[in-house]
Amino acid sequence: MIKEEALVIGLNGRMASIEIVRSKPCGLCGKTQGCGNSIWGKIFSHRRSPLELPNTIGAIEGDRVYLEMEESYLLKTSMLLYGAPLLFIFFGMGFTEYFMHLAGDFYVLIGGVVGFLLGLALIKVAASKNHNRLYNEARMIKITQN
């Protein structure tokens, strides 16, 4: 299980709006809020997006809580984030080579770049549509402080 700390920023009936409190740096410079220099940071941005989770532990606004999530969800998400663009690169290159094999390697390279960009666009759309899917994956397990 993966455990992470979050801050309850609001309540709406039986749901709690929370924000993840980043406590671990990425390893490049030690910043915990995200620098935005990586390609993923530029594409997906480091904006804080509140999540709404069922308030099963009776947390109130201002409480810090621990969230728990299965490692398999992180693995699936990582495979999608890194694997899809790679597959789209190969698909774009193969598609271009098959249909434009007499045109040369430059067009195959362009096909790979187009495939990569298409893969990133599809991931961005999927991420925006499935942002709330985290409701089913993460759950509050205990209040750390109020």
C-alpha positions as a LaTeX table, in Angstrom:
\begin{tabular}{lrrr}
\hline
Residue & $x$ (\AA) & $y$ (\AA) & $z$ (\AA) \\
\hline
Met1 & 0.00 & 0.00 & 0.00 \\
Ile2 & 1.12 & 3.53 & $-0.76$ \\
Lys3 & 0.42 & 6.07 & 1.96 \\
Glu4 & 0.42 & 9.84 & 1.44 \\
Glu5 & $-0.55$ & 12.81 & 3.57 \\
Ala6 & $-3.33$ & 15.17 & 2.48 \\
Leu7 & $-5.06$ & 18.28 & 3.79 \\
Val8 & $-8.85$ & 18.50 & 4.08 \\
Ile9 & $-9.79$ & 21.83 & 2.44 \\
Gly10 & $-13.57$ & 21.50 & 2.52 \\
Leu11 & $-16.56$ & 19.30 & 3.24 \\
Asn12 & $-19.60$ & 18.64 & 1.06 \\
Gly13 & $-22.02$ & 16.30 & 2.78 \\
Arg14 & $-20.34$ & 12.93 & 3.14 \\
Met15 & $-17.49$ & 13.93 & 0.81 \\
Ala16 & $-14.27$ & 15.71 & 1.75 \\
Ser17 & $-12.26$ & 17.90 & $-0.63$ \\
Ile18 & $-8.57$ & 17.21 & $-0.12$ \\
Glu19 & $-5.23$ & 18.33 & $-1.51$ \\
Ile20 & $-2.17$ & 16.11 & $-1.45$ \\
Val21 & 0.67 & 17.48 & 0.67 \\
Arg22 & 3.85 & 16.75 & $-1.26$ \\
Ser23 & 6.52 & 15.71 & 1.17 \\
Lys24 & 8.98 & 13.84 & $-1.03$ \\
Pro25 & 11.18 & 15.63 & $-3.58$ \\
Cys26 & 11.69 & 14.29 & $-7.08$ \\
Gly27 & 15.44 & 13.94 & $-6.49$ \\
Leu28 & 16.77 & 16.55 & $-8.91$ \\
Cys29 & 16.97 & 19.54 & $-6.56$ \\
Gly30 & 14.94 & 18.55 & $-3.50$ \\
Lys31 & 11.95 & 20.82 & $-4.09$ \\
Thr32 & 8.66 & 19.27 & $-3.00$ \\
Gln33 & 6.20 & 21.49 & $-4.89$ \\
Gly34 & 7.43 & 20.63 & $-8.39$ \\
Cys35 & 9.63 & 22.76 & $-10.57$ \\
Gly36 & 7.71 & 22.49 & $-13.82$ \\
Asn37 & 10.91 & 21.94 & $-15.83$ \\
Ser38 & 10.22 & 18.36 & $-16.78$ \\
Ile39 & 8.23 & 17.56 & $-19.90$ \\
Trp40 & 5.47 & 16.04 & $-17.76$ \\
Gly41 & 5.39 & 19.16 & $-15.61$ \\
Lys42 & 4.94 & 21.35 & $-18.67$ \\
Ile43 & 2.25 & 19.13 & $-20.18$ \\
Phe44 & 0.23 & 18.29 & $-17.08$ \\
Ser45 & 1.31 & 21.29 & $-14.93$ \\
His46 & 1.84 & 21.25 & $-11.21$ \\
Arg47 & $-1.44$ & 22.89 & $-10.35$ \\
Arg48 & $-3.06$ & 21.55 & $-7.26$ \\
Ser49 & $-6.29$ & 19.79 & $-8.07$ \\
Pro50 & $-8.52$ & 19.02 & $-5.12$ \\
Leu51 & $-9.92$ & 15.51 & $-4.94$ \\
Glu52 & $-13.23$ & 14.57 & $-3.40$ \\
Leu53 & $-13.17$ & 11.37 & $-1.39$ \\
Pro54 & $-15.77$ & 9.79 & 0.88 \\
Asn55 & $-15.20$ & 11.12 & 4.40 \\
Thr56 & $-15.22$ & 7.74 & 6.13 \\
Ile57 & $-13.14$ & 8.82 & 9.13 \\
Gly58 & $-15.03$ & 11.96 & 10.19 \\
Ala59 & $-12.35$ & 14.45 & 9.19 \\
Ile60 & $-13.11$ & 18.17 & 9.41 \\
Glu61 & $-11.77$ & 21.10 & 7.40 \\
Gly62 & $-8.11$ & 21.75 & 8.24 \\
Asp63 & $-7.32$ & 18.16 & 9.28 \\
Arg64 & $-4.32$ & 16.39 & 7.85 \\
Val65 & $-5.18$ & 12.84 & 6.91 \\
Tyr66 & $-3.40$ & 9.82 & 5.53 \\
Leu67 & $-4.55$ & 8.39 & 2.20 \\
Glu68 & $-3.95$ & 4.83 & 1.12 \\
Met69 & $-3.80$ & 3.41 & $-2.40$ \\
Glu70 & $-2.84$ & 0.09 & $-3.97$ \\
Glu71 & 0.56 & $-0.04$ & $-5.67$ \\
Ser72 & $-1.04$ & $-1.70$ & $-8.70$ \\
Tyr73 & $-2.90$ & 1.53 & $-9.51$ \\
Leu74 & 0.41 & 3.43 & $-9.57$ \\
Leu75 & 1.95 & 0.75 & $-11.79$ \\
Lys76 & $-0.96$ & 0.88 & $-14.26$ \\
Thr77 & $-0.83$ & 4.66 & $-14.38$ \\
Ser78 & 2.95 & 4.65 & $-14.91$ \\
Met79 & 2.63 & 2.12 & $-17.71$ \\
Leu80 & 0.04 & 4.33 & $-19.40$ \\
Leu81 & 2.07 & 7.50 & $-18.91$ \\
Tyr82 & 5.33 & 6.09 & $-20.25$ \\
Gly83 & 4.21 & 3.18 & $-22.41$ \\
Ala84 & 1.54 & 4.88 & $-24.52$ \\
Pro85 & 3.81 & 7.58 & $-26.01$ \\
Leu86 & 6.46 & 4.95 & $-26.73$ \\
Leu87 & 3.94 & 2.72 & $-28.51$ \\
Phe88 & 2.63 & 5.69 & $-30.48$ \\
Ile89 & 6.20 & 6.54 & $-31.56$ \\
Phe90 & 6.62 & 3.03 & $-32.97$ \\
Phe91 & 3.15 & 3.08 & $-34.50$ \\
Gly92 & 3.79 & 6.47 & $-36.14$ \\
Met93 & 7.14 & 5.33 & $-37.50$ \\
Gly94 & 5.78 & 2.01 & $-38.75$ \\
Phe95 & 2.73 & 3.63 & $-40.33$ \\
Thr96 & 4.91 & 6.20 & $-42.10$ \\
Glu97 & 7.42 & 3.57 & $-43.25$ \\
Tyr98 & 4.66 & 1.34 & $-44.62$ \\
Phe99 & 2.89 & 4.06 & $-46.59$ \\
Met100 & 5.87 & 6.25 & $-47.52$ \\
His101 & 8.75 & 3.78 & $-47.76$ \\
Leu102 & 10.20 & 5.49 & $-50.84$ \\
Ala103 & 10.24 & 8.95 & $-49.21$ \\
Gly104 & 13.16 & 8.29 & $-46.84$ \\
Asp105 & 14.03 & 8.19 & $-43.18$ \\
Phe106 & 13.23 & 11.84 & $-42.53$ \\
Tyr107 & 9.52 & 11.16 & $-43.00$ \\
Val108 & 9.74 & 8.14 & $-40.71$ \\
Leu109 & 11.25 & 10.43 & $-38.07$ \\
Ile110 & 8.41 & 12.92 & $-38.59$ \\
Gly111 & 5.93 & 10.04 & $-38.25$ \\
Gly112 & 7.52 & 9.09 & $-34.91$ \\
Val113 & 7.29 & 12.67 & $-33.64$ \\
Val114 & 3.65 & 12.93 & $-34.75$ \\
Gly115 & 2.93 & 9.60 & $-33.05$ \\
Phe116 & 4.58 & 10.81 & $-29.85$ \\
Leu117 & 2.55 & 14.03 & $-29.84$ \\
Leu118 & $-0.64$ & 12.08 & $-30.54$ \\
Gly119 & 0.16 & 9.75 & $-27.62$ \\
Leu120 & 0.71 & 12.72 & $-25.29$ \\
Ala121 & $-2.54$ & 14.34 & $-26.42$ \\
Leu122 & $-4.48$ & 11.13 & $-25.77$ \\
Ile123 & $-2.93$ & 10.78 & $-22.32$ \\
Lys124 & $-3.83$ & 14.38 & $-21.48$ \\
Val125 & $-7.45$ & 13.76 & $-22.53$ \\
Ala126 & $-7.58$ & 10.50 & $-20.57$ \\
Ala127 & $-6.05$ & 12.17 & $-17.50$ \\
Ser128 & $-8.57$ & 14.99 & $-17.53$ \\
Lys129 & $-11.51$ & 12.59 & $-17.94$ \\
Asn130 & $-10.26$ & 10.09 & $-15.35$ \\
His131 & $-9.08$ & 12.60 & $-12.74$ \\
Asn132 & $-11.99$ & 11.63 & $-10.50$ \\
Arg133 & $-11.30$ & 7.91 & $-10.91$ \\
Leu134 & $-8.94$ & 8.34 & $-8.00$ \\
Tyr135 & $-12.07$ & 8.38 & $-5.80$ \\
Asn136 & $-12.30$ & 4.62 & $-6.20$ \\
Glu137 & $-8.59$ & 4.02 & $-5.72$ \\
Ala138 & $-7.62$ & 6.20 & $-2.74$ \\
Arg139 & $-9.24$ & 6.18 & 0.67 \\
Met140 & $-8.71$ & 8.10 & 3.89 \\
Ile141 & $-7.39$ & 5.88 & 6.67 \\
Lys142 & $-6.61$ & 8.15 & 9.64 \\
Ile143 & $-6.36$ & 11.73 & 10.85 \\
Thr144 & $-2.78$ & 12.75 & 11.64 \\
Gln145 & $-3.46$ & 16.20 & 13.12 \\
Asn146 & $-6.15$ & 18.88 & 13.19 \\
\hline
\end{tabular}
